[in-house]
Amino acid sequence: MSQRPAVLLIYTGGTIGMWADTTGTLRPMDLAHLEDQVPELSRIAVDLSSVAFEQPIDSSDMRPNDWVRIATLIGENYADFDGFVVLHGSDTMAYTASALSFLLEGLQKPVVLTGSQLPIGTIRTDAKENLITAIEIAAAKDGDGRPMVPEVCVYFEYQLMRGNRTVKVHAERFEAFRSPNWPVLAEAGVHLRWNPSAILPHRTGSLKVHTRLDDRIAVIRLFPGIRAGWLRHALSQADLRAVVLTTFGSGNAPTDPDLLGALQEAKDRGVLLLNVTQCVGGRVEQGRYATSQALQAMGVVPGADHTVEAAVAKLMFLLGRERATAAVEQAWGTAICGEFTLA
Ligand code: ASP
């Protein structure tokens, strides 16, 4: 029997495997094309297997049921592999990574999402390094034979980050991702430098794959001049269960009574309102400024240092799990898998 770690590559699409058609538009290609481009794969000391979405997609087309599809694939193959690498478009990778972190309860093995800014066949591509190092990370074990990173993470341009802490911050740079509110889990240079204190502790028990997500939510970004009438209309959708309100700075909003009235009406109808900052880093501190006191008084739930991406995925997950809004609100304040830090 082989002593080499077994890694499953799950190809969902994204730039990494794309090619330019006759008009120059980038379109997804199949897994065989991708593997042909990286002959180095056969030289990595792992037993590599792969599965692919029948139709690889641009990650802008990812939907919650695709997140469930990836989680289910991991669940079905969990016993046979030491780690998993998910090849994914970078555009919505932070959402998928967040969702997987919640869907894969009790995960004890690495799930590393990666992709690239340039297709794998192009000369200056960032895809090869991202792919090869992601596989090495998924296979990495500590001195006791336990996985180095028993959690869902994103590897991009020499940095390994907790998946539900990542944001895509650049549309062109190879350094496309950041983890503004949590230290990197590892840095790749000549050596892989791990940061053990930032990595989730090893867990015991078995994996539980959740499959229910509820997408009856909205994200509303405040801006100077946002109209109360428009906000009232957006919040009046009959099936709306929860809203991620992205606010200014440490959780501040305009104090216009009409605008606050629109929020209060939604709250009174049972819509859960969450306050997440539109800043890339830092946290919400409701009540620190007068401009967030009204939100605090009406029972808007502070989002601490959740990213918008993690907030969206966590809300869908909790709404899928709990019927009562009060139970979702209660569960929101407890970190499930390192997605936020208490003050
Ligand atoms: N549009 C692409 C995607 O997210 C971009 C990328 O892969 O980096 O699928």
Tab-separated table of C-alpha atoms in Angstrom, residues 57-63 66 92:
chain	number	residue	atom	x	y	z
A	57	ILE	CA	-18.133	27.409	-14.417
A	58	ASP	CA	-16.921	30.926	-13.949
A	59	SER	CA	-17.285	31.485	-10.208
A	60	SER	CA	-19.654	34.388	-10.843
A	61	ASP	CA	-22.158	31.641	-11.662
A	62	MET	CA	-21.632	29.803	-8.347
A	63	ARG	CA	-24.832	29.408	-6.394
A	66	ASP	CA	-22.977	24.499	-5.957
A	92	THR	CA	-16.454	34.386	-5.480
